[in-house]
Structures are given as C-alpha cells and as structure tokens.
Coordinates of C-alpha atoms in Angstrom, one line a residue:
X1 CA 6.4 -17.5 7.7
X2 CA 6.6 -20.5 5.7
X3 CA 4.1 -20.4 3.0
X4 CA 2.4 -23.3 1.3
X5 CA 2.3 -23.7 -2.2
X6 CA -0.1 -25.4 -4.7
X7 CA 0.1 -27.2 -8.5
X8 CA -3.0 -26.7 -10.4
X9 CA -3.8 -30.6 -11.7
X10 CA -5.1 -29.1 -15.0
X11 CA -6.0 -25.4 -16.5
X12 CA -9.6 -26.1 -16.0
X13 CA -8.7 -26.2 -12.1
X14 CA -6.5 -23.4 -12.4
X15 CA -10.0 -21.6 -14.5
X16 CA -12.4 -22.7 -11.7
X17 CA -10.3 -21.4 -8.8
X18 CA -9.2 -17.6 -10.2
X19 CA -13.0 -16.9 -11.7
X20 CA -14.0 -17.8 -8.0
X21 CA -11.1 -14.9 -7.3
X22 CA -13.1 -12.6 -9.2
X23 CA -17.0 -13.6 -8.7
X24 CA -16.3 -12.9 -4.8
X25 CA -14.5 -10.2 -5.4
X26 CA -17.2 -8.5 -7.6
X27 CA -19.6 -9.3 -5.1
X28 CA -17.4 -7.3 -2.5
X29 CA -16.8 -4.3 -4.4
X30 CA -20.4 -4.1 -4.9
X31 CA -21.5 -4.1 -1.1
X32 CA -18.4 -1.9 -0.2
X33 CA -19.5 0.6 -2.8
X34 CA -23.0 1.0 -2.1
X35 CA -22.0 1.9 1.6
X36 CA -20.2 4.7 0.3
X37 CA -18.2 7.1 2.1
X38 CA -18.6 7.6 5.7
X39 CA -17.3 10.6 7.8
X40 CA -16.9 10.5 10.9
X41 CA -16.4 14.1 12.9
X42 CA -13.6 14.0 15.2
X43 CA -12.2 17.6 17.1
X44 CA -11.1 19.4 14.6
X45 CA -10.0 16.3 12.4
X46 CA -12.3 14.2 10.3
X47 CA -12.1 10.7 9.6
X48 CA -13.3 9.0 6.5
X49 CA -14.0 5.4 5.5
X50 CA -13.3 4.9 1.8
X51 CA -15.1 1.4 0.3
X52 CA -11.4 -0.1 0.0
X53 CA -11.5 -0.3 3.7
X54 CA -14.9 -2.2 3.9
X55 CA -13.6 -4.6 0.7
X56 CA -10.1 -5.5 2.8
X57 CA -11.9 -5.7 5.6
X58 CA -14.6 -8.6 4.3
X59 CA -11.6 -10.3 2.7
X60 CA -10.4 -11.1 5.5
X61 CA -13.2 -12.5 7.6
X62 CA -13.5 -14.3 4.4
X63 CA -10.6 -16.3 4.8
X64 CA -9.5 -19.7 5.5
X65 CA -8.8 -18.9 9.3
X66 CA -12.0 -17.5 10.0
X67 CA -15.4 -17.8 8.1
X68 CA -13.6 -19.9 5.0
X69 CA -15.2 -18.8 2.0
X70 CA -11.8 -18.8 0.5
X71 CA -9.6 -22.1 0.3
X72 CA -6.0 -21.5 0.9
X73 CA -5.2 -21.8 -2.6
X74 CA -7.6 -19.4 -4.0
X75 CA -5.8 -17.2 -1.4
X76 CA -2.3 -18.1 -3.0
X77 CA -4.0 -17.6 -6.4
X78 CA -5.6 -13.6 -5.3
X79 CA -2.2 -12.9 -4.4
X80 CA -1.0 -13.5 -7.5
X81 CA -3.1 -11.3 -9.6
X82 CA -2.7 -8.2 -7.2
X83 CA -0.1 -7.2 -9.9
X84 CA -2.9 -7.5 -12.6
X85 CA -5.6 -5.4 -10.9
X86 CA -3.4 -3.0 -9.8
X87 CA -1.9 -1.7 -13.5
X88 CA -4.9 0.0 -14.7
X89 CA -4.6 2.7 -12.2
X90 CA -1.0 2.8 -12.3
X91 CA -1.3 4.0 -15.8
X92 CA -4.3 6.1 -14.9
X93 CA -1.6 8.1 -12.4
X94 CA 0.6 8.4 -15.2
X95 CA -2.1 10.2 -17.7
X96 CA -3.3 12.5 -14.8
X97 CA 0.8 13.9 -14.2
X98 CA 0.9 14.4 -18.3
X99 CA -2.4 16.7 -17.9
X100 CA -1.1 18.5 -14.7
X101 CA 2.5 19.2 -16.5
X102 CA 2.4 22.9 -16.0
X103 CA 1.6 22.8 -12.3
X104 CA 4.5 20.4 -12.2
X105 CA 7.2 22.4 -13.4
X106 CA 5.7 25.6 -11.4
X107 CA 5.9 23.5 -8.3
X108 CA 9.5 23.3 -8.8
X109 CA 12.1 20.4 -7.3
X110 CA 10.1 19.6 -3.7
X111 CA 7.8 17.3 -5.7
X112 CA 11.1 15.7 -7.7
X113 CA 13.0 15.4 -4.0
X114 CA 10.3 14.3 -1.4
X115 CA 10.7 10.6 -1.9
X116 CA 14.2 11.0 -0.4
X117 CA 12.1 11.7 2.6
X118 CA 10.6 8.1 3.1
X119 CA 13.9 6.7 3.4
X120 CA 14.1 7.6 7.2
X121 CA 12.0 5.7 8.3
X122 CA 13.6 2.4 7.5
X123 CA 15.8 2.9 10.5
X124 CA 12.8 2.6 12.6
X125 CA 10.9 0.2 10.7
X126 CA 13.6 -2.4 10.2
X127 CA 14.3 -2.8 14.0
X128 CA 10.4 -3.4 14.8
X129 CA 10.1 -6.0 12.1
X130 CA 13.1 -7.8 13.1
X131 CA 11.5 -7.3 17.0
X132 CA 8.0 -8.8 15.8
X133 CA 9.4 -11.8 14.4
X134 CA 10.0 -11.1 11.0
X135 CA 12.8 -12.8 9.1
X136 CA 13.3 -11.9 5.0
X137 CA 9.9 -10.4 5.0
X138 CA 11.3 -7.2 6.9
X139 CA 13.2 -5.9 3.8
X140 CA 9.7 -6.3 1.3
X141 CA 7.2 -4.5 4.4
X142 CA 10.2 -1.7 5.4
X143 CA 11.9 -0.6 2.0
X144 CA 9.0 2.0 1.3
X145 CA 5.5 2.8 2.5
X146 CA 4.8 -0.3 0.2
X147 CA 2.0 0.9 -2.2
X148 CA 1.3 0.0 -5.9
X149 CA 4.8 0.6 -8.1
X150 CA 6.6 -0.9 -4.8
X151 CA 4.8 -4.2 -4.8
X152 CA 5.2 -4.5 -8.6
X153 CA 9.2 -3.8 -7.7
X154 CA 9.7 -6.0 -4.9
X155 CA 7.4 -9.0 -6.7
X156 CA 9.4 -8.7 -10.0
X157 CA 12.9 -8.7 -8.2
X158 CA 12.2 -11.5 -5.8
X159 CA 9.0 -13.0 -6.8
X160 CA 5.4 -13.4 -6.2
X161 CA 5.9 -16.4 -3.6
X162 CA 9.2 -15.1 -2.2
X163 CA 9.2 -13.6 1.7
X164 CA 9.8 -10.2 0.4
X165 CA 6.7 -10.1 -1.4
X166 CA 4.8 -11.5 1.4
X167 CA 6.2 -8.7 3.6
X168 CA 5.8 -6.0 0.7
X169 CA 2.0 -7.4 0.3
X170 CA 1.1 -7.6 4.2
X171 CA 1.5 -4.1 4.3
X172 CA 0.3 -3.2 1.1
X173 CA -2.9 -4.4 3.0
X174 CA -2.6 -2.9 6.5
X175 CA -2.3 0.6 4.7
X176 CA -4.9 0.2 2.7
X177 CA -6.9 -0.5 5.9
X178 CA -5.7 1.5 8.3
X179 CA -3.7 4.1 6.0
X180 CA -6.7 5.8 4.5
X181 CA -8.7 6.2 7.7
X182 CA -4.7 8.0 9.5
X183 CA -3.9 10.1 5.9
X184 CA -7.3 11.6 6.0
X185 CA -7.3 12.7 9.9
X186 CA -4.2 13.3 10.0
X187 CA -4.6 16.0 6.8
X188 CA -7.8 17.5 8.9
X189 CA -5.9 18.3 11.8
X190 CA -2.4 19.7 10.2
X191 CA -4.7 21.6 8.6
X192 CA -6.4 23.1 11.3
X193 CA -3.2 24.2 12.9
X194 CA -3.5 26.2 9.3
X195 CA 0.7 26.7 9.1
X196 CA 1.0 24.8 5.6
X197 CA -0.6 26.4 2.6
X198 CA -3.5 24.3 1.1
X199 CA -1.3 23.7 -1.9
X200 CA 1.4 22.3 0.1
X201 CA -0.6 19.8 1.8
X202 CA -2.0 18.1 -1.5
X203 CA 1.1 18.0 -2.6
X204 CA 2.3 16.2 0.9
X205 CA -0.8 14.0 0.4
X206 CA 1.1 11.9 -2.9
X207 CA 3.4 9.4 -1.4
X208 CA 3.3 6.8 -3.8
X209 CA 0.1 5.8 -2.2
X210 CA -3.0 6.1 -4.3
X211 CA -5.6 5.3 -1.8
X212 CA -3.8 7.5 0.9
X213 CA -3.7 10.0 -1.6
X214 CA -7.4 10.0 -2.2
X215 CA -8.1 9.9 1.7
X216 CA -6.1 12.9 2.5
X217 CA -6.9 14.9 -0.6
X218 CA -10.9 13.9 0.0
X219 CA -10.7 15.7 3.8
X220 CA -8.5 18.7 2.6
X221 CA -11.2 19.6 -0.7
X222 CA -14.2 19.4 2.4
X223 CA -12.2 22.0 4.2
X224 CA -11.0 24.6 1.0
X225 CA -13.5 23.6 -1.5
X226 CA -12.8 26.8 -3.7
X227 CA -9.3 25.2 -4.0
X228 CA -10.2 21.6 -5.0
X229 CA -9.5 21.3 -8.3
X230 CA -5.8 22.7 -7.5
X231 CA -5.0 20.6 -4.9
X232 CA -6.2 17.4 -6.7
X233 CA -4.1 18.1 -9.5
X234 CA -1.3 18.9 -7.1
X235 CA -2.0 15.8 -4.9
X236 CA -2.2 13.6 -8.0
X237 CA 0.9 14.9 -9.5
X238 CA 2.6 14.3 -6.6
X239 CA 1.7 11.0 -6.2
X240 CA 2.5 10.0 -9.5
X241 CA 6.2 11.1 -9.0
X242 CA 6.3 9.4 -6.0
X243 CA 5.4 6.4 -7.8
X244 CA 8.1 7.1 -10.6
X245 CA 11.1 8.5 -8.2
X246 CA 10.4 6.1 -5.7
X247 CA 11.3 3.1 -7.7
X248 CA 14.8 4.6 -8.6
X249 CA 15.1 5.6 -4.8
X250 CA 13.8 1.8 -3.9
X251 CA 16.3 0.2 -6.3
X252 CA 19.5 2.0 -5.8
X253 CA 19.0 3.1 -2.3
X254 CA 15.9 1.4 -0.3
X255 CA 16.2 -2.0 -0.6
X256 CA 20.2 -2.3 -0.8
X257 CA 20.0 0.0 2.4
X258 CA 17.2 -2.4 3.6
X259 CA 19.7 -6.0 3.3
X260 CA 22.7 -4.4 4.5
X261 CA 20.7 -3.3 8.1
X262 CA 18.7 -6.7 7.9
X263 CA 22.2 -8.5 7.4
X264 CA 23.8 -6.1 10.4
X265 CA 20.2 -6.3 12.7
X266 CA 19.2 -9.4 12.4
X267 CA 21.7 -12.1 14.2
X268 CA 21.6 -9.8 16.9
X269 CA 17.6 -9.3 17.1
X270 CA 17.8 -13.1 16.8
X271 CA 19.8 -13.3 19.8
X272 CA 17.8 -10.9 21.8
X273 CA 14.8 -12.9 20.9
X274 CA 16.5 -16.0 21.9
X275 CA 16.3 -17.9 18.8
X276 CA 19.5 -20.4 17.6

C-alpha cells in the first residue's frame, strides 16, 4: 500500500489545491445536511442515516478512481488536514464532561475502566488484517476502534504519510460509514430485549467515537424520551473518557500489544499467504 507523495512547486499551488479541499467540502456538507436524518424502521431496531454518512459517502465517488473530481494530490492534501477539522469537537467533548462532572463521579469507576474493554478485540482484528493483505497498516486500523483522539495519536507518533496512519485513517472512514448506521441498530435492539437500564446503555454508547456516540444515543432518546437529557449527558461523558483513557490505554498497552502480535503474526500470515 505504497502511497504516492507530492512537492507543492510554490505556496500558491499549495493555496490553490487545499481551498479546493474546502470549497468541495463545503458544498458536501451542505447537500448531506439538507437531506437530514433518515430512519429507517427495522423489527424492533431502527436504523438511522446521519449526514456524515451521505458526506463520506460523495467523497468517495468523488475520487480519482471513480468520477475524479479530486486529483490524487488534493486527496494526499484532505488527508492531511483531517487533524485540523477534527479538534474543534475534540475540545467540544471536553467542555460537555466538565458540565456533566456530577453525573460522572455518581457513575462511579465503569466509565474510568470500560476502555480496557476495547482491547480484546485486537486479537481478532490483527489476524484479519494481516489475512486481507495488510502489512504495517494493521497496527494504525487494529489498536483501537480508531476514532478522533486515536488518529491524532497514531498520526503524531508515526506520521501523517506513514502506513499506520493510512490504516488508523481507512478505518476512521469505514466507521464513520458503516459505524453510525450498526451503533444506532444495534442500541434499538439491546434495547428492546429491555435487560440494561437506559442509563447504562448511553453510557455503553461513548467509545471514543463521537459519531457512533451520536448514532446510538439518537435511537435510545426516540425510545425513552423522558430520559434524554440523562442519557446524553451520560453518553457524552462517557465518550469523552473514552477519548482521554483511551490514549493512555493506546500508548502503554494498544499499540505496544499491537507490534509485538504484528511482529509474532505476520511472517507466518505471510507464509500462509504465500508471499517471499
């Protein structure tokens, strides 16, 4: 997954290409915003398409491989400034956790502990990636469900062009895709078995995913709107720790856990797949 890189010839190139980043962009988030929500009744699940899904989803029939609207190196230049457009709501988490500190500390250590949680699913995802073909990228797309505070992590320790990020970004996108439609089903029909307590499910709904976050918490205030306001603040609280405890969990155990399986996996993978 070799990837190309380009040398601006001058800042007004450099201008020209990243403010035709933004104008396309724009339009975009305009078209994907005035479609709106859209819920789809399914059993006793709901699914819901958020606008992100419609903006990732237009970004990539823009691309150079299929209707090329963007040039390859207006794509290497977007995925540069993902970093950029994602800090605003980053620190937008972090103001909603300081005005929900009560709930936090009556909510006790399950919101402090649940990132520990994600790190199972490495020894699953690692093999698949190494299966599919991956080579370095495996350790950015496996170390963690990948979402803002991850990406910023795995581009600042490796680098915006290394394979890492690459991987870390590819599924950055998938989730955001396919992610928000799965979190908010899958939160109508746990619910609807009705074994967890409302409160318990907006607070499973913050993984460190934003978007996710918003999908799931979206289906469970349709189905206990007199407890909205609870579980938002719950969900948003949760995912805000997520996003804080998960880059101490990433650093010290996720992505050291993540090279030592990709150094013990991936000769033999690479074998199985009969590569030299």
């Amino acid at each position: 997954m070799k990837k190309e890189t380009f040398q601006y010839s001058s800042l007004k190139e450099r201008i020209k290409t990243e403010y035709r980043v933004y104008i396309i962009a724009f339009i975009f988030i305009l078209i994907a915003d005035s479609i709106g929500q859209i819920k789809i009744p399914l059993g006793p699940g709901m699914l819901i398409l958020f606008p992100i899904f419609y903006s990732l989803f237009m970004g990539i029939l823009s691309g150079p491989q299929i209707l090329k609207v963007m040039k390859e190196k207006e794509v290497t230049a977007a995925s540069k400034l993902v970093i950029v457009a994602i800090c605003p709501f980053i620190a937008k988490l972090g103001i909603n956790a300081g005005a929900s500190l009560s709930t936090v500390i009556q909510a006790g250590p399950a919101l402090l502990l649940q990132e520990i949680g994600n790190l199972g699913t490495i020894f699953l995802a690692m093999p698949f990636a190494l299966l599919l073909g991956l080579k370095r990228e495996a350790i950015g797309a496996t170390h963690s469900i990948n979402r803002e505070t991850n990406l910023a992590l795995i581009t600042d320790m490796y680098g915006p062009d290394s394979p890492e990020a690459r991987g870390s970004l590819s599924i950055y996108i998938v989730g955001g895709m396919i992610g928000t439609i799965y979190f908010g089903f899958m939160a109508t029909m746990v619910a609807a078995l009705n074994i967890f307590h409302p409160y318990a499910l907006g607070m499973a709904s913050g993984v460190g995913a934003g978007i996710m976050m918003a999908s799931a918490t979206a289906s469970l205030t349709e189905i206990y709107p007199a407890m909205a306001d609870k579980i938002s603040a719950l969900a948003s609280t949760s995912e805000t720790l997520s996003g804080i405890t998960g880059i101490y969990v990433a650093i010290f155990i996720g992505i050291p856990l993540c090279n030592k399986l990709y150094a013990f996996l991936e000769p033999k993978i690479a074998r199985l797949r009969g590569e030299k």
